[in-house]
PDB file of C-alpha atoms in Angstrom:
ATOM      1  CA  MET B 184       0.000   0.000   0.000  1.00 41.00           C
ATOM      2  CA  GLU B 185       2.962   2.342   0.521  1.00 44.00           C
ATOM      3  CA  SER B 186       3.485   2.668  -3.229  1.00 45.00           C
ATOM      4  CA  SER B 187      -0.182   3.671  -3.685  1.00 48.00           C
ATOM      5  CA  ARG B 188       0.172   6.403  -1.104  1.00 48.00           C
ATOM      6  CA  TYR B 189       3.218   7.754  -2.896  1.00 41.00           C
ATOM      7  CA  VAL B 190       1.361   7.939  -6.212  1.00 47.00           C
ATOM      8  CA  VAL B 191      -1.611   9.767  -4.702  1.00 49.00           C
ATOM      9  CA  GLU B 192       0.537  12.344  -2.931  1.00 56.00           C
ATOM     10  CA  GLU B 193       2.899  12.919  -5.843  1.00 60.00           C
ATOM     11  CA  LEU B 194       2.346  16.320  -7.404  1.00 56.00           C
ATOM     12  CA  PRO B 195       2.455  16.661 -11.174  1.00 55.00           C
ATOM     13  CA  THR B 196       5.081  19.087 -12.412  1.00 54.00           C
ATOM     14  CA  MET B 197       2.552  20.760 -14.677  1.00 59.00           C
ATOM     15  CA  ALA B 198      -1.089  20.520 -13.654  1.00 60.00           C
ATOM     16  CA  LYS B 199      -2.519  21.834 -16.930  1.00 76.00           C
ATOM     17  CA  ASP B 200      -5.438  19.980 -18.452  1.00 87.00           C
ATOM     18  CA  VAL B 201      -5.959  17.680 -15.479  1.00 92.00           C
ATOM     19  CA  SER B 202      -9.021  15.544 -16.149  1.00 94.00           C
ATOM     20  CA  LEU B 203     -11.967  15.075 -13.840  1.00 95.00           C
ATOM     21  CA  LEU B 204     -11.289  11.344 -14.091  1.00 95.00           C
ATOM     22  CA  GLU B 205      -7.747  11.767 -12.739  1.00 95.00           C
ATOM     23  CA  LEU B 206      -8.981  13.962  -9.897  1.00 96.00           C
ATOM     24  CA  ARG B 207     -11.763  11.489  -9.086  1.00 96.00           C
ATOM     25  CA  GLN B 208      -9.335   8.567  -9.013  1.00 96.00           C
ATOM     26  CA  ARG B 209      -6.801  10.424  -6.869  1.00 96.00           C
ATOM     27  CA  LEU B 210      -9.510  11.526  -4.440  1.00 96.00           C
ATOM     28  CA  ALA B 211     -10.942   8.022  -4.154  1.00 95.00           C
ATOM     29  CA  GLU B 212      -7.528   6.527  -3.466  1.00 96.00           C
ATOM     30  CA  PHE B 213      -6.613   9.329  -1.053  1.00 96.00           C
ATOM     31  CA  ALA B 214      -9.749   8.656   0.992  1.00 96.00           C
ATOM     32  CA  HIS B 215      -9.457   4.868   0.715  1.00 96.00           C
ATOM     33  CA  VAL B 216      -5.888   4.535   2.011  1.00 97.00           C
ATOM     34  CA  ARG B 217      -6.808   6.710   5.003  1.00 97.00           C
ATOM     35  CA  GLY B 218     -10.051   4.847   5.712  1.00 96.00           C
ATOM     36  CA  TRP B 219     -12.080   7.985   5.136  1.00 96.00           C
ATOM     37  CA  ASP B 220     -14.287   6.630   2.339  1.00 92.00           C
ATOM     38  CA  GLN B 221     -16.580   5.089   4.968  1.00 94.00           C
ATOM     39  CA  PHE B 222     -17.589   8.641   5.960  1.00 96.00           C
ATOM     40  CA  HIS B 223     -18.103   9.898   2.420  1.00 96.00           C
ATOM     41  CA  SER B 224     -21.850   9.544   2.082  1.00 97.00           C
ATOM     42  CA  PRO B 225     -23.648  11.914  -0.291  1.00 98.00           C
ATOM     43  CA  ARG B 226     -25.050  13.857   2.670  1.00 98.00           C
ATOM     44  CA  ASN B 227     -21.686  14.255   4.403  1.00 98.00           C
ATOM     45  CA  LEU B 228     -19.962  15.319   1.210  1.00 98.00           C
ATOM     46  CA  LEU B 229     -22.721  17.814   0.429  1.00 98.00           C
ATOM     47  CA  LEU B 230     -22.436  19.365   3.887  1.00 98.00           C
ATOM     48  CA  ALA B 231     -18.657  19.576   3.529  1.00 98.00           C
ATOM     49  CA  LEU B 232     -19.125  21.178   0.094  1.00 98.00           C
ATOM     50  CA  VAL B 233     -21.515  23.776   1.515  1.00 98.00           C
ATOM     51  CA  GLY B 234     -19.001  24.582   4.242  1.00 98.00           C
ATOM     52  CA  GLU B 235     -16.281  25.108   1.652  1.00 98.00           C
ATOM     53  CA  VAL B 236     -18.568  27.320  -0.442  1.00 98.00           C
ATOM     54  CA  GLY B 237     -19.070  29.378   2.727  1.00 98.00           C
ATOM     55  CA  GLU B 238     -15.300  29.731   3.135  1.00 97.00           C
ATOM     56  CA  LEU B 239     -15.040  30.750  -0.519  1.00 97.00           C
ATOM     57  CA  SER B 240     -17.796  33.332  -0.009  1.00 97.00           C
ATOM     58  CA  GLU B 241     -15.972  34.850   2.954  1.00 96.00           C
ATOM     59  CA  ILE B 242     -13.060  35.766   0.692  1.00 96.00           C
ATOM     60  CA  PHE B 243     -15.332  38.016  -1.388  1.00 94.00           C
ATOM     61  CA  GLN B 244     -17.721  39.096   1.364  1.00 94.00           C
ATOM     62  CA  TRP B 245     -16.390  42.601   1.985  1.00 91.00           C
ATOM     63  CA  LYS B 246     -14.419  43.258  -1.195  1.00 90.00           C
ATOM     64  CA  GLY B 247     -17.218  44.770  -3.247  1.00 91.00           C
ATOM     65  CA  GLU B 248     -17.016  44.245  -6.998  1.00 94.00           C
ATOM     66  CA  VAL B 249     -13.795  42.530  -8.063  1.00 94.00           C
ATOM     67  CA  ALA B 250     -12.150  43.038 -11.463  1.00 95.00           C
ATOM     68  CA  ARG B 251     -11.406  40.067 -13.709  1.00 96.00           C
ATOM     69  CA  GLY B 252      -7.929  38.698 -13.186  1.00 96.00           C
ATOM     70  CA  LEU B 253      -7.879  40.091  -9.635  1.00 96.00           C
ATOM     71  CA  PRO B 254      -5.337  42.827 -10.492  1.00 95.00           C
ATOM     72  CA  ASN B 255      -5.371  44.372  -7.020  1.00 92.00           C
ATOM     73  CA  TRP B 256      -5.013  41.121  -5.105  1.00 96.00           C
ATOM     74  CA  THR B 257      -1.788  39.991  -3.480  1.00 96.00           C
ATOM     75  CA  PRO B 258      -0.235  36.664  -4.472  1.00 97.00           C
ATOM     76  CA  ARG B 259      -1.164  35.407  -0.995  1.00 97.00           C
ATOM     77  CA  ASP B 260      -4.834  36.378  -1.502  1.00 96.00           C
ATOM     78  CA  LYS B 261      -4.864  34.645  -4.899  1.00 97.00           C
ATOM     79  CA  GLU B 262      -3.312  31.520  -3.395  1.00 97.00           C
ATOM     80  CA  HIS B 263      -5.972  31.481  -0.667  1.00 97.00           C
ATOM     81  CA  LEU B 264      -8.692  31.822  -3.314  1.00 97.00           C
ATOM     82  CA  ALA B 265      -7.155  28.987  -5.359  1.00 97.00           C
ATOM     83  CA  GLU B 266      -7.135  26.742  -2.288  1.00 98.00           C
ATOM     84  CA  GLU B 267     -10.784  27.416  -1.484  1.00 98.00           C
ATOM     85  CA  LEU B 268     -11.852  26.974  -5.112  1.00 98.00           C
ATOM     86  CA  SER B 269      -9.951  23.684  -5.126  1.00 98.00           C
ATOM     87  CA  ASP B 270     -11.712  22.530  -1.968  1.00 98.00           C
ATOM     88  CA  VAL B 271     -15.086  23.227  -3.601  1.00 98.00           C
ATOM     89  CA  LEU B 272     -14.105  21.437  -6.803  1.00 98.00           C
ATOM     90  CA  LEU B 273     -12.729  18.400  -4.994  1.00 98.00           C
ATOM     91  CA  TYR B 274     -15.820  17.960  -2.810  1.00 98.00           C
ATOM     92  CA  LEU B 275     -18.054  18.394  -5.873  1.00 98.00           C
ATOM     93  CA  ILE B 276     -16.134  15.689  -7.725  1.00 98.00           C
ATOM     94  CA  GLN B 277     -16.355  13.349  -4.724  1.00 97.00           C
ATOM     95  CA  LEU B 278     -20.086  14.003  -4.347  1.00 98.00           C
ATOM     96  CA  ALA B 279     -20.741  13.206  -8.005  1.00 97.00           C
ATOM     97  CA  ASP B 280     -18.609  10.067  -7.691  1.00 96.00           C
ATOM     98  CA  VAL B 281     -20.430   8.620  -4.664  1.00 96.00           C
ATOM     99  CA  CYS B 282     -23.735   9.413  -6.381  1.00 97.00           C
ATOM    100  CA  GLY B 283     -22.579   7.439  -9.425  1.00 97.00           C
ATOM    101  CA  LEU B 284     -22.670  10.441 -11.736  1.00 97.00           C
ATOM    102  CA  ASP B 285     -20.187  11.396 -14.441  1.00 96.00           C
ATOM    103  CA  LEU B 286     -19.689  15.065 -13.638  1.00 95.00           C
ATOM    104  CA  GLY B 287     -17.947  15.871 -16.934  1.00 95.00           C
ATOM    105  CA  GLU B 288     -20.715  14.278 -18.967  1.00 96.00           C
ATOM    106  CA  ALA B 289     -23.375  16.010 -16.869  1.00 96.00           C
ATOM    107  CA  ALA B 290     -21.668  19.397 -17.317  1.00 96.00           C
ATOM    108  CA  LEU B 291     -21.402  18.999 -21.088  1.00 97.00           C
ATOM    109  CA  SER B 292     -25.042  17.923 -21.246  1.00 97.00           C
ATOM    110  CA  LYS B 293     -26.033  20.994 -19.225  1.00 97.00           C
ATOM    111  CA  ILE B 294     -24.117  23.309 -21.576  1.00 97.00           C
ATOM    112  CA  ILE B 295     -26.024  21.822 -24.533  1.00 97.00           C
ATOM    113  CA  LYS B 296     -29.355  22.214 -22.717  1.00 98.00           C
ATOM    114  CA  ASN B 297     -28.529  25.831 -21.873  1.00 97.00           C
ATOM    115  CA  ALA B 298     -27.561  26.537 -25.498  1.00 96.00           C
ATOM    116  CA  ARG B 299     -30.964  25.275 -26.612  1.00 96.00           C
ATOM    117  CA  LYS B 300     -32.752  27.192 -23.863  1.00 97.00           C
ATOM    118  CA  TYR B 301     -30.862  30.424 -24.573  1.00 96.00           C
ATOM    119  CA  PRO B 302     -30.168  30.536 -28.316  1.00 94.00           C
ATOM    120  CA  VAL B 303     -27.942  33.242 -29.788  1.00 92.00           C
ATOM    121  CA  ILE B 304     -30.198  35.943 -31.212  1.00 88.00           C
ATOM    122  CA  ASP B 305     -27.772  38.757 -32.025  1.00 75.00           C
ATOM    123  CA  ARG B 306     -24.077  37.917 -32.046  1.00 71.00           C
ATOM    124  CA  ASN B 307     -23.146  41.612 -32.040  1.00 70.00           C
ATOM    125  CA  TYR B 308     -24.804  42.221 -28.693  1.00 62.00           C
ATOM    126  CA  SER B 309     -22.364  42.479 -25.835  1.00 61.00           C
ATOM    127  CA  SER B 310     -23.494  42.839 -22.243  1.00 63.00           C
ATOM    128  CA  PRO B 311     -21.181  44.266 -19.586  1.00 63.00           C
ATOM    129  CA  ASP B 312     -22.475  41.483 -17.308  1.00 61.00           C
ATOM    130  CA  HIS B 313     -21.243  38.653 -19.563  1.00 58.00           C
TER     131      HIS B 313
END
């Protein structure tokens, strides 16, 4: 089992284009080797996810409107945001996994449904909100 633990905790040198499948597998193994998977019911994972969304919300709570790219944020603030976003993503992936759902497939399906629900009417229109 020691070799499995090493693989799970090994960090990729470049984390670009990491798949949901790889994250799901790493999370499942991470929890399994620690005996935590027994506590990962849909309800428990959802509650943990909500808690992490709360922590993410706290980062923005008193900042007012924030510009894209976070130009006025310190590297430390950006790192904190990245950590909280990661926590949310990882719990969401685990929740989908224990529910037997393919999150990537569901997301792509939702994008298609939204495209049908909100068709492009005027491509020249540009909203400051989007």
